[in-house]
Amino acid sequence: MGDLATYSLADFVAVTPEVYLRLFARQNVQLWPSQLVTVVIGFVLLYCARCKDFRYGHLGLAVVWVWSGITFHFNLYAELNWAAIYFGYGFFGQALLHCLREYVGSRQEEPEAFEWNLGIAVAGFSLILYPLIVVVFGNSWTGIQLFGTAPPTTALATVGFITATRRPRWFLMIIPVIWCAISSLQCLAMGLYWGLIPGVVAVGAVMTAFFEDRKTDG
Amino acid sequence: MSDAQISRRTMLGGMLGGLATAALWPPSLFAGTDRKLITEPIPSTGEHIPVVGMGTWQTFNVGNDRRLRDARTQVLKAFFELGGSVIDSSPMYGSSHEVVGYGLDKLDKHDRVFSADKVWTRSDSEARPQMEETKDEWGIEFFDLMQVHNLLAWEKRLPMLLDLKASGHIRYVGVTTSHGRRHDALEKIMRTRDIDFVQLSYSLANREAEQRLLPLAKERGIAVIANRPFRQGHLVDRFQDNNHPLPEWASEFGCNNWPQFLLKFIVSHPAVTCAIPATTKVEHMRENMLAARGALPGDKMRERMIGYVESL
C-alpha cells in the first residue's frame, strides 16, 4: 500500500495527449455521418426535457450510452488502455439503468424549477458549447467531441438531463459523474486543462441539485 | 559538340545530382556521428550494448492509428541509423509492443534489436503466453532480456525466467522498478538471485540509487538499465523551457543540449549500462542518441554537473 503514495496521476495514463485527442478524430472519421443522428437525438432530448416531458427520453440515453461505449471504449480506447474494456462495460451498465428507469416510470412530481434550469443549462452546454471549447483550445475540428459518441460529452449531457427530469434519479448519476471525473483526471495528467470542464461541471451540478433536494425535502 | 560544352554539361549534371542528393539526405540527422558510439559490457557475458537505448512507455502506444504508427517507425529508423539497439517495452504499455513490431517489420530490423521486454501478470498461466505473444509481434525468435515488471509476483516469475534462460529461450533475466519504489525488495533480489539486469529510475534529479543499488549492481556484476532519465520530459522542460543555459564546460564532453547533458550524467556512472529515454520525435531521438557518442564526464565533472543543476 505504501507504494501507492509514490504513484502520480500520469502513471495511470498510458497515452500521450496527441494520441488521446486523435482517438476522437478517428472515431469521428469512422462514424461519419452517423454523428448527425446522435446529435439530433441530443437536441430532441433537450427539447423534451425543456417541455418537462421526458417520456422515452431514457431510452434515447440508453441508445447513446451503448453507442459511445462500443465505438469509443471497445473499438478504439481498448487497444491503448487495458481499463477501457471496463469503462465500456460501465457504459453498458448505464444504458441498462436508463432502460430500468424508463420501465419504472417516475413519481408524479414536477422537477423543481432551479434543478430544471440547472439541468437544461448543463445539457445545453454539453450539446453546443463544450464541443466548441475543444476546438477553441487549438484542437482540430475532426476531433470535436460530440454528444452520443464522445464519452465525456455524453456523460456530462446525461448529468444535465437527469438533473432536469423527475425523480427517482440519483442512481442514474453515479456512472456519468464517475466517467466525467475519470475523463477530467486523465486530461489533467496530460496537461489538457480544458478537459477538466466535464468533471467540474458534473460534480458541481450534482452537488447543487443534491442540496436543493434536501432543502425541498426538508 | 566541343569538349568544353561536354565538360560544362557534365559539371552541371554533377552539381544538380549533388544538390538532389543533399536535398534528400538529412545531414542534420547524422551530424556528430563521426564520434565513436559508446557501449558498455553486460557484466555477466561481456556483450556490449550502446549506452543509450529506447523506452516505449506512452510514446509507442498509438494503437491502429496508421499515421502515428508510420511516424513512430521514422523514430525507430533514426534510432537504428544512429547506432541504437536496446528497445524496452512491456505488456503494460498498451499497444506499444505491436507498434514496435510494426516498425521492425517495415524496417526489417529484427536482427538489429536488443529486445528487452517484461512479464507483467499475477497469473501463472498467463505469463508464458504473454511473452510468446510479444515475441510474435516483434517477429523475433527469442528475447534477449526478459524482466519481471515492477517486481509483480517476482517470487514466481523470476524462477520461471531463470528456467527459460537455462533452456535457451531467453538470454538474460532481469527485474524492474521505477520511481524509486520497492528498493528494499530490489536490493534483496540483487543480493540473493542470479540475475543479469536490474532496471530502476536514475537521473540527475533522482540519485537515490547511488546510495546502495548502483554500488551493489557493480559489486554483483549486474547490468543496470536506467529508466525515466528525463522524468517523462519534465526535467528537459524544467531546464530548457525555463531558458536555463547549458554550462559552457558541457562542451568538454560533447554536450550541445540539455537532453544530452542529462543522459551523459546517467550513463557515465560506472554501474550504469544503458539509459532508455522515450520520445515521439525524430529530432529528439537524434539528440538522445548523440549522447551515446564522444566523451563521457568523469567523477569530478559529474560533481560539477550535480552542483550546477542544484544551483538552478
PDB file of N, CA and C in Angstrom, chain A residues 3 6-7 10-11 13-16 18-19 22 26 79-80, chain B residues 57-58 61-65 67-68 72 94-95 179 181-182:
ATOM      1  N   ASP A   3       3.416   1.787  -1.596  1.00  0.00           N
ATOM      2  CA  ASP A   3       3.803   2.124  -2.963  1.00  0.00           C
ATOM      3  C   ASP A   3       2.807   3.040  -3.634  1.00  0.00           C
ATOM      4  N   THR A   6       3.523   6.615  -4.059  1.00  0.00           N
ATOM      5  CA  THR A   6       4.564   7.054  -4.985  1.00  0.00           C
ATOM      6  C   THR A   6       4.032   7.222  -6.401  1.00  0.00           C
ATOM      7  N   TYR A   7       2.796   6.805  -6.653  1.00  0.00           N
ATOM      8  CA  TYR A   7       2.237   6.923  -7.995  1.00  0.00           C
ATOM      9  C   TYR A   7       1.662   8.323  -8.198  1.00  0.00           C
ATOM     10  N   ALA A  10      -0.069  10.732 -13.753  1.00  0.00           N
ATOM     11  CA  ALA A  10       0.477  10.426 -15.077  1.00  0.00           C
ATOM     12  C   ALA A  10       0.821   8.946 -15.222  1.00  0.00           C
ATOM     13  N   ASP A  11       1.067   8.272 -14.097  1.00  0.00           N
ATOM     14  CA  ASP A  11       1.419   6.850 -14.167  1.00  0.00           C
ATOM     15  C   ASP A  11       0.255   5.999 -14.624  1.00  0.00           C
ATOM     16  N   VAL A  13      -1.953   7.013 -16.966  1.00  0.00           N
ATOM     17  CA  VAL A  13      -2.353   7.399 -18.319  1.00  0.00           C
ATOM     18  C   VAL A  13      -1.307   6.882 -19.282  1.00  0.00           C
ATOM     19  N   ALA A  14      -1.736   5.929 -20.112  1.00  0.00           N
ATOM     20  CA  ALA A  14      -0.756   5.215 -20.939  1.00  0.00           C
ATOM     21  C   ALA A  14      -0.549   5.834 -22.309  1.00  0.00           C
ATOM     22  N   VAL A  15      -1.158   6.991 -22.547  1.00  0.00           N
ATOM     23  CA  VAL A  15      -1.046   7.586 -23.875  1.00  0.00           C
ATOM     24  C   VAL A  15      -0.569   9.027 -23.777  1.00  0.00           C
ATOM     25  N   THR A  16      -0.061   9.524 -24.898  1.00  0.00           N
ATOM     26  CA  THR A  16       0.303  10.936 -24.974  1.00  0.00           C
ATOM     27  C   THR A  16      -0.947  11.750 -25.332  1.00  0.00           C
ATOM     28  N   GLU A  18      -1.400  13.720 -27.756  1.00  0.00           N
ATOM     29  CA  GLU A  18      -1.638  13.623 -29.199  1.00  0.00           C
ATOM     30  C   GLU A  18      -2.478  12.389 -29.524  1.00  0.00           C
ATOM     31  N   VAL A  19      -2.112  11.262 -28.939  1.00  0.00           N
ATOM     32  CA  VAL A  19      -2.816  10.014 -29.226  1.00  0.00           C
ATOM     33  C   VAL A  19      -4.236  10.070 -28.673  1.00  0.00           C
ATOM     34  N   ARG A  22      -6.392  12.202 -30.838  1.00  0.00           N
ATOM     35  CA  ARG A  22      -6.649  11.575 -32.138  1.00  0.00           C
ATOM     36  C   ARG A  22      -7.684  10.461 -32.046  1.00  0.00           C
ATOM     37  N   ARG A  26     -10.338   9.957 -34.880  1.00  0.00           N
ATOM     38  CA  ARG A  26     -10.514   8.668 -35.573  1.00  0.00           C
ATOM     39  C   ARG A  26     -11.941   8.184 -35.429  1.00  0.00           C
ATOM     40  N   GLU A  79      -7.562  -0.650 -27.297  1.00  0.00           N
ATOM     41  CA  GLU A  79      -6.265  -1.072 -27.830  1.00  0.00           C
ATOM     42  C   GLU A  79      -5.110  -0.288 -27.194  1.00  0.00           C
ATOM     43  N   LEU A  80      -5.451   0.744 -26.441  1.00  0.00           N
ATOM     44  CA  LEU A  80      -4.419   1.560 -25.799  1.00  0.00           C
ATOM     45  C   LEU A  80      -4.403   1.421 -24.287  1.00  0.00           C
TER      46      LEU A  80
ATOM     47  N   TRP B  57       7.200   3.486 -23.131  1.00  0.00           N
ATOM     48  CA  TRP B  57       6.026   3.845 -22.305  1.00  0.00           C
ATOM     49  C   TRP B  57       5.391   5.093 -22.864  1.00  0.00           C
ATOM     50  N   GLN B  58       4.124   5.049 -23.138  1.00  0.00           N
ATOM     51  CA  GLN B  58       3.307   6.093 -23.745  1.00  0.00           C
ATOM     52  C   GLN B  58       3.687   6.389 -25.199  1.00  0.00           C
ATOM     53  N   ASN B  61       2.548   3.820 -27.782  1.00  0.00           N
ATOM     54  CA  ASN B  61       1.193   3.307 -27.584  1.00  0.00           C
ATOM     55  C   ASN B  61       0.233   4.112 -28.452  1.00  0.00           C
ATOM     56  N   VAL B  62       0.158   3.768 -29.743  1.00  0.00           N
ATOM     57  CA  VAL B  62      -0.663   4.539 -30.665  1.00  0.00           C
ATOM     58  C   VAL B  62      -1.752   3.685 -31.305  1.00  0.00           C
ATOM     59  N   GLY B  63      -1.859   2.435 -30.907  1.00  0.00           N
ATOM     60  CA  GLY B  63      -2.922   1.582 -31.432  1.00  0.00           C
ATOM     61  C   GLY B  63      -2.831   1.379 -32.923  1.00  0.00           C
ATOM     62  N   ASN B  64      -3.980   1.314 -33.571  1.00  0.00           N
ATOM     63  CA  ASN B  64      -4.037   1.083 -35.012  1.00  0.00           C
ATOM     64  C   ASN B  64      -4.028   2.369 -35.833  1.00  0.00           C
ATOM     65  N   ASP B  65      -3.642   3.455 -35.217  1.00  0.00           N
ATOM     66  CA  ASP B  65      -3.554   4.736 -35.921  1.00  0.00           C
ATOM     67  C   ASP B  65      -2.405   4.662 -36.922  1.00  0.00           C
ATOM     68  N   ARG B  67      -1.285   6.581 -39.254  1.00  0.00           N
ATOM     69  CA  ARG B  67      -0.413   7.762 -39.394  1.00  0.00           C
ATOM     70  C   ARG B  67       0.618   7.799 -38.282  1.00  0.00           C
ATOM     71  N   LEU B  68       0.171   7.539 -37.049  1.00  0.00           N
ATOM     72  CA  LEU B  68       1.111   7.596 -35.925  1.00  0.00           C
ATOM     73  C   LEU B  68       2.044   6.394 -35.924  1.00  0.00           C
ATOM     74  N   ARG B  72       6.042   6.765 -35.757  1.00  0.00           N
ATOM     75  CA  ARG B  72       6.922   6.083 -34.798  1.00  0.00           C
ATOM     76  C   ARG B  72       7.954   5.230 -35.510  1.00  0.00           C
ATOM     77  N   GLY B  94       0.133  -0.910 -23.230  1.00  0.00           N
ATOM     78  CA  GLY B  94      -0.899  -0.873 -24.261  1.00  0.00           C
ATOM     79  C   GLY B  94      -0.445  -1.529 -25.539  1.00  0.00           C
ATOM     80  N   SER B  95      -0.522  -0.774 -26.623  1.00  0.00           N
ATOM     81  CA  SER B  95      -0.199  -1.325 -27.938  1.00  0.00           C
ATOM     82  C   SER B  95       1.260  -1.094 -28.336  1.00  0.00           C
ATOM     83  N   HIS B 179      10.408   4.931 -10.344  1.00  0.00           N
ATOM     84  CA  HIS B 179      10.023   5.978  -9.397  1.00  0.00           C
ATOM     85  C   HIS B 179      10.615   5.774  -8.003  1.00  0.00           C
ATOM     86  N   ARG B 181      10.499   3.054  -6.293  1.00  0.00           N
ATOM     87  CA  ARG B 181       9.675   2.163  -5.484  1.00  0.00           C
ATOM     88  C   ARG B 181      10.394   0.853  -5.205  1.00  0.00           C
ATOM     89  N   ARG B 182      10.062   0.277  -4.064  1.00  0.00           N
ATOM     90  CA  ARG B 182      10.449  -1.093  -3.707  1.00  0.00           C
ATOM     91  C   ARG B 182      11.952  -1.334  -3.821  1.00  0.00           C
TER      92      ARG B 182
END
